Amino acid sequence: MTQSRRMLVLRAVVEDYIRSQEPVGSAALSKERDLGVSSATIRNDMAALEDEGYLIQPHTSAGRVPTEKGYRYFVDRLATVVPLSEAQRRGINSFLSGSVSLKDALQRSARLLSEITGQVAIVASPSLSKATLRHVELVPVAMSTLLAVVITDTGRVAQHGLIVSAMPTADDINRLSSAVNEQCNGQSLSSASETVRALGGGTGFETVREAADALADSFASMALDERANELY
């Protein structure tokens, strides 16, 4: 959208709709906002904004309401951002620096946002289905169980128990871990699952094939997690 009066109309519609939760009409904008143009001109601008996907008209005789695209443009380009004071920045840094994990950081962030804005704040943890692999550690924890510690690009840490009929040697486990980290770094969990399964079926990895298959299954399961893990 070009830098024009139309942007002022979009801003007015978004702000009025947020406040009233009712479709916004051209006559109301002309009366309540000093846009410097007639109601007919505003109506034309609103029609153009609707054609461009920023507004929608619930029904023929109603005013317009913002679309997701309209809200996104408002937030990115039109909203007025009040800068934080230095004291607020120090307070936020101090509050969040005490986080001991991603979960703790998200909980603290939700609480902090609520306190600063005086509003309800909801924070969602990143969805594993859209994450990429950063690092994997394989740790023997029992006679027939390996613990896979999976770290994603979002900082999310997930743990999975891998059951094997016979525990591979420490050297074989380290060799598998190194190969997975080398070949799967930056891959989606779905792609990493396929890579690890192929890796386990390759020459030289016969002793860790069972562990590789179990790790591939874990990646596949994580890739199916379409929802954010938790809401705070």
Coordinates of N, CA, C and O in Angstrom, one line a residue, residues 121-218:
A121 N -1.9 -11.2 29.4 CA -0.8 -11.5 28.5 C -0.8 -13.0 28.3 O -0.8 -13.7 29.3
I122 N -0.7 -13.5 27.1 CA -0.5 -14.9 26.8 C 0.7 -15.1 26.0 O 0.9 -14.4 25.0
V123 N 1.6 -16.0 26.4 CA 2.8 -16.3 25.7 C 2.8 -17.8 25.3 O 2.5 -18.7 26.2
A124 N 3.0 -18.1 24.0 CA 3.0 -19.5 23.6 C 4.4 -20.0 23.3 O 5.2 -19.2 22.8
S125 N 4.7 -21.2 23.7 CA 6.1 -21.7 23.4 C 6.1 -22.1 21.9 O 5.1 -22.4 21.3
P126 N 7.3 -22.1 21.4 CA 7.4 -22.4 19.9 C 7.0 -23.8 19.6 O 7.1 -24.8 20.4
S127 N 6.4 -24.0 18.4 CA 5.9 -25.3 18.0 C 7.0 -26.1 17.4 O 7.8 -25.6 16.6
L128 N 7.1 -27.3 17.9 CA 8.2 -28.2 17.4 C 8.0 -28.5 16.0 O 9.0 -28.9 15.3
S129 N 6.8 -28.5 15.5 CA 6.6 -28.9 14.1 C 7.2 -28.0 13.1 O 7.5 -28.3 12.0
K130 N 7.6 -26.7 13.5 CA 8.2 -25.8 12.7 C 9.7 -25.5 13.0 O 10.3 -24.7 12.4
A131 N 10.2 -26.3 14.0 CA 11.5 -26.1 14.5 C 12.5 -26.8 13.6 O 12.2 -27.8 12.9
T132 N 13.8 -26.4 13.7 CA 14.9 -27.2 13.0 C 15.8 -27.6 14.1 O 15.9 -27.1 15.2
L133 N 16.6 -28.7 13.7 CA 17.5 -29.3 14.7 C 18.8 -28.5 14.9 O 19.4 -28.1 13.9
R134 N 19.2 -28.3 16.1 CA 20.4 -27.7 16.4 C 21.5 -28.6 16.9 O 22.6 -28.6 16.5
H135 N 21.0 -29.5 17.9 CA 22.0 -30.4 18.5 C 21.3 -31.6 19.2 O 20.2 -31.4 19.6
V136 N 22.0 -32.7 19.2 CA 21.4 -33.9 19.8 C 22.5 -34.5 20.7 O 23.7 -34.6 20.3
E137 N 22.2 -34.9 21.9 CA 23.1 -35.7 22.8 C 22.4 -37.0 23.1 O 21.2 -37.1 23.4
L138 N 23.2 -38.1 23.0 CA 22.7 -39.4 23.4 C 23.4 -39.9 24.6 O 24.7 -40.0 24.6
V139 N 22.7 -40.2 25.7 CA 23.3 -40.5 27.0 C 22.7 -41.8 27.5 O 21.5 -41.9 27.6
P140 N 23.5 -42.9 27.7 CA 23.0 -44.1 28.3 C 22.5 -43.9 29.7 O 23.3 -43.3 30.5
V141 N 21.3 -44.3 30.0 CA 20.8 -44.0 31.4 C 20.3 -45.3 32.1 O 20.1 -45.4 33.2
A142 N 20.3 -46.4 31.3 CA 20.0 -47.8 31.9 C 20.5 -48.8 30.9 O 21.1 -48.5 29.9
M143 N 20.4 -50.1 31.3 CA 20.9 -51.2 30.5 C 20.4 -51.2 29.1 O 21.1 -51.6 28.2
S144 N 19.2 -50.8 28.9 CA 18.6 -50.8 27.6 C 17.9 -49.5 27.2 O 17.0 -49.5 26.3
T145 N 18.3 -48.4 27.8 CA 17.7 -47.1 27.5 C 18.8 -46.0 27.3 O 19.7 -45.9 28.1
L146 N 18.6 -45.3 26.2 CA 19.4 -44.1 25.9 C 18.5 -42.9 26.0 O 17.3 -42.9 25.6
L147 N 19.0 -41.9 26.6 CA 18.3 -40.6 26.7 C 18.7 -39.7 25.6 O 19.9 -39.4 25.5
A148 N 17.8 -39.3 24.7 CA 18.1 -38.4 23.6 C 17.7 -37.0 24.0 O 16.5 -36.7 24.3
V149 N 18.7 -36.1 24.1 CA 18.4 -34.7 24.5 C 18.5 -33.9 23.2 O 19.5 -33.8 22.6
V150 N 17.3 -33.4 22.8 CA 17.2 -32.7 21.5 C 17.0 -31.2 21.7 O 16.1 -30.7 22.4
I151 N 17.9 -30.4 21.0 CA 17.8 -28.9 21.1 C 17.5 -28.4 19.8 O 18.1 -28.7 18.8
T152 N 16.5 -27.5 19.7 CA 16.1 -27.0 18.4 C 16.6 -25.5 18.3 O 17.1 -24.9 19.2
D153 N 16.3 -25.0 17.1 CA 16.8 -23.6 16.8 C 16.1 -22.6 17.7 O 16.6 -21.4 17.8
T154 N 14.9 -22.9 18.2 CA 14.2 -21.9 19.1 C 14.7 -22.0 20.5 O 14.2 -21.2 21.3
G155 N 15.6 -22.9 20.8 CA 16.1 -23.0 22.2 C 15.3 -24.0 23.0 O 15.5 -24.2 24.2
R156 N 14.3 -24.6 22.3 CA 13.5 -25.7 23.0 C 14.3 -26.9 23.2 O 15.1 -27.3 22.4
V157 N 14.2 -27.5 24.4 CA 14.9 -28.7 24.8 C 13.9 -29.8 25.0 O 12.9 -29.6 25.8
A158 N 14.0 -30.9 24.3 CA 13.1 -32.1 24.5 C 13.9 -33.3 24.8 O 15.0 -33.5 24.3
Q159 N 13.3 -34.2 25.7 CA 14.0 -35.4 26.0 C 13.2 -36.6 25.7 O 12.0 -36.6 25.9
H160 N 13.8 -37.6 25.1 CA 13.1 -38.8 24.7 C 14.0 -40.0 25.1 O 15.2 -40.1 24.9
G161 N 13.3 -41.0 25.7 CA 13.9 -42.3 26.0 C 13.9 -43.2 24.8 O 12.9 -43.5 24.2
L162 N 15.1 -43.7 24.4 CA 15.2 -44.7 23.3 C 15.5 -46.1 23.8 O 16.5 -46.3 24.5
I163 N 14.6 -47.0 23.6 CA 14.7 -48.3 24.1 C 15.5 -49.2 23.0 O 15.1 -49.2 21.9
V164 N 16.5 -49.9 23.5 CA 17.3 -50.8 22.6 C 17.4 -52.1 23.3 O 17.4 -52.2 24.5
S165 N 17.5 -53.2 22.5 CA 17.7 -54.5 23.1 C 19.1 -54.8 23.6 O 19.2 -55.5 24.6
A166 N 20.1 -54.1 23.0 CA 21.4 -54.2 23.5 C 22.1 -52.9 23.4 O 22.1 -52.2 22.4
M167 N 22.7 -52.4 24.5 CA 23.3 -51.1 24.6 C 24.6 -51.1 23.7 O 25.5 -51.9 24.0
P168 N 24.7 -50.2 22.8 CA 25.9 -50.1 22.0 C 27.1 -49.6 22.9 O 26.9 -49.1 24.0
T169 N 28.3 -49.7 22.4 CA 29.4 -49.2 23.1 C 29.4 -47.7 23.1 O 28.8 -47.0 22.3
A170 N 30.2 -47.1 24.0 CA 30.3 -45.6 24.1 C 30.8 -45.0 22.9 O 30.3 -44.0 22.4
D171 N 31.8 -45.7 22.2 CA 32.3 -45.2 21.0 C 31.3 -45.2 19.9 O 31.2 -44.2 19.1
D172 N 30.5 -46.2 19.8 CA 29.5 -46.3 18.8 C 28.4 -45.2 19.0 O 27.9 -44.7 18.0
I173 N 28.0 -45.0 20.2 CA 27.0 -44.0 20.5 C 27.5 -42.6 20.1 O 26.8 -41.8 19.5
N174 N 28.8 -42.3 20.5 CA 29.4 -41.0 20.1 C 29.5 -40.9 18.6 O 29.3 -39.8 18.1
R175 N 29.8 -42.0 17.9 CA 29.9 -41.9 16.5 C 28.5 -41.6 15.8 O 28.4 -40.8 14.9
L176 N 27.5 -42.2 16.4 CA 26.1 -41.9 15.9 C 25.8 -40.5 16.2 O 25.2 -39.8 15.3
S177 N 26.0 -40.0 17.4 CA 25.7 -38.6 17.8 C 26.4 -37.6 16.8 O 25.8 -36.7 16.4
S178 N 27.7 -37.9 16.6 CA 28.5 -37.0 15.7 C 27.9 -36.9 14.3 O 27.8 -35.9 13.7
A179 N 27.5 -38.1 13.8 CA 27.0 -38.2 12.4 C 25.6 -37.5 12.3 O 25.4 -36.8 11.4
V180 N 24.8 -37.7 13.4 CA 23.5 -37.0 13.4 C 23.6 -35.5 13.4 O 23.0 -34.8 12.7
N181 N 24.5 -35.0 14.3 CA 24.7 -33.6 14.4 C 25.3 -33.0 13.2 O 25.0 -31.9 12.8
E182 N 26.2 -33.7 12.5 CA 26.8 -33.2 11.3 C 25.8 -33.2 10.1 O 25.8 -32.2 9.4
Q183 N 25.0 -34.2 10.0 CA 24.2 -34.3 8.8 C 22.8 -33.7 9.0 O 22.1 -33.3 8.0
C184 N 22.3 -33.5 10.2 CA 21.0 -33.1 10.5 C 20.9 -31.6 11.0 O 19.8 -31.1 11.1
N185 N 22.0 -31.0 11.3 CA 22.0 -29.7 11.8 C 21.3 -28.7 10.8 O 21.6 -28.7 9.6
G186 N 20.2 -28.0 11.3 CA 19.5 -27.1 10.4 C 18.3 -27.7 9.7 O 17.6 -27.0 9.0
Q187 N 18.2 -29.0 9.8 CA 17.1 -29.7 9.1 C 15.8 -29.6 9.9 O 15.9 -29.5 11.2
S188 N 14.6 -29.7 9.3 CA 13.4 -29.8 10.1 C 13.4 -31.2 10.7 O 14.1 -32.1 10.3
L189 N 12.6 -31.3 11.8 CA 12.6 -32.6 12.5 C 12.1 -33.7 11.6 O 12.5 -34.9 11.7
S190 N 11.2 -33.4 10.7 CA 10.7 -34.4 9.7 C 11.8 -34.9 8.8 O 12.0 -36.1 8.6
S191 N 12.6 -33.9 8.3 CA 13.7 -34.3 7.4 C 14.8 -35.0 8.2 O 15.4 -36.0 7.7
A192 N 15.0 -34.6 9.4 CA 16.0 -35.2 10.3 C 15.6 -36.7 10.6 O 16.5 -37.6 10.6
S193 N 14.4 -36.9 10.7 CA 13.9 -38.3 10.9 C 14.3 -39.2 9.8 O 14.8 -40.3 10.0
E194 N 14.1 -38.7 8.5 CA 14.4 -39.5 7.4 C 15.9 -39.7 7.2 O 16.4 -40.8 6.9
T195 N 16.7 -38.6 7.5 CA 18.2 -38.7 7.5 C 18.7 -39.7 8.4 O 19.6 -40.5 8.1
V196 N 18.2 -39.7 9.7 CA 18.7 -40.6 10.7 C 18.4 -42.0 10.4 O 19.2 -43.0 10.6
R197 N 17.2 -42.3 9.9 CA 16.8 -43.6 9.5 C 17.7 -44.2 8.4 O 18.1 -45.3 8.4
A198 N 18.0 -43.3 7.4 CA 18.9 -43.8 6.4 C 20.3 -44.0 6.9 O 21.0 -44.9 6.5
L199 N 20.7 -43.1 7.8 CA 22.0 -43.2 8.4 C 22.2 -44.6 9.1 O 23.2 -45.3 9.0
G200 N 21.1 -44.9 9.9 CA 21.2 -46.2 10.7 C 21.2 -47.4 9.8 O 21.7 -48.5 10.2
G201 N 20.7 -47.3 8.6 CA 20.7 -48.4 7.6 C 21.9 -48.5 6.8 O 22.1 -49.4 6.0
G202 N 22.9 -47.5 7.0 CA 24.1 -47.5 6.1 C 25.2 -48.4 6.7 O 25.1 -48.8 7.8
T203 N 26.2 -48.5 5.9 CA 27.4 -49.3 6.3 C 28.1 -48.6 7.4 O 28.4 -47.4 7.4
G204 N 28.5 -49.4 8.4 CA 29.3 -48.9 9.5 C 28.5 -48.5 10.7 O 29.1 -48.2 11.7
F205 N 27.2 -48.6 10.6 CA 26.3 -48.2 11.7 C 25.4 -49.4 12.1 O 24.4 -49.1 12.8
E206 N 25.8 -50.6 11.8 CA 25.0 -51.8 12.1 C 24.8 -51.9 13.6 O 23.7 -52.3 14.0
T207 N 25.8 -51.5 14.5 CA 25.6 -51.7 15.9 C 24.7 -50.7 16.6 O 24.3 -50.9 17.7
V208 N 24.4 -49.6 15.8 CA 23.5 -48.6 16.4 C 22.3 -48.4 15.6 O 21.6 -47.4 15.7
R209 N 22.0 -49.4 14.7 CA 20.8 -49.3 13.9 C 19.5 -49.2 14.7 O 18.6 -48.4 14.3
E210 N 19.4 -49.9 15.7 CA 18.2 -49.9 16.6 C 18.1 -48.6 17.2 O 16.9 -48.0 17.3
A211 N 19.2 -48.0 17.7 CA 19.1 -46.7 18.4 C 18.8 -45.6 17.4 O 18.0 -44.7 17.6
A212 N 19.3 -45.7 16.1 CA 19.0 -44.7 15.1 C 17.6 -44.8 14.7 O 16.9 -43.7 14.5
D213 N 17.0 -46.0 14.6 CA 15.6 -46.1 14.3 C 14.7 -45.5 15.4 O 13.7 -44.8 15.1
A214 N 15.1 -45.7 16.6 CA 14.3 -45.2 17.7 C 14.4 -43.6 17.7 O 13.4 -42.9 18.0
L215 N 15.6 -43.1 17.4 CA 15.8 -41.6 17.4 C 15.0 -41.1 16.2 O 14.3 -40.0 16.4
A216 N 15.0 -41.7 15.1 CA 14.2 -41.3 13.9 C 12.7 -41.2 14.3 O 12.0 -40.3 13.9
D217 N 12.2 -42.3 15.0 CA 10.8 -42.3 15.4 C 10.5 -41.1 16.3 O 9.4 -40.5 16.3
S218 N 11.5 -40.8 17.2 CA 11.3 -39.6 18.1 C 11.2 -38.3 17.4 O 10.3 -37.5 17.6

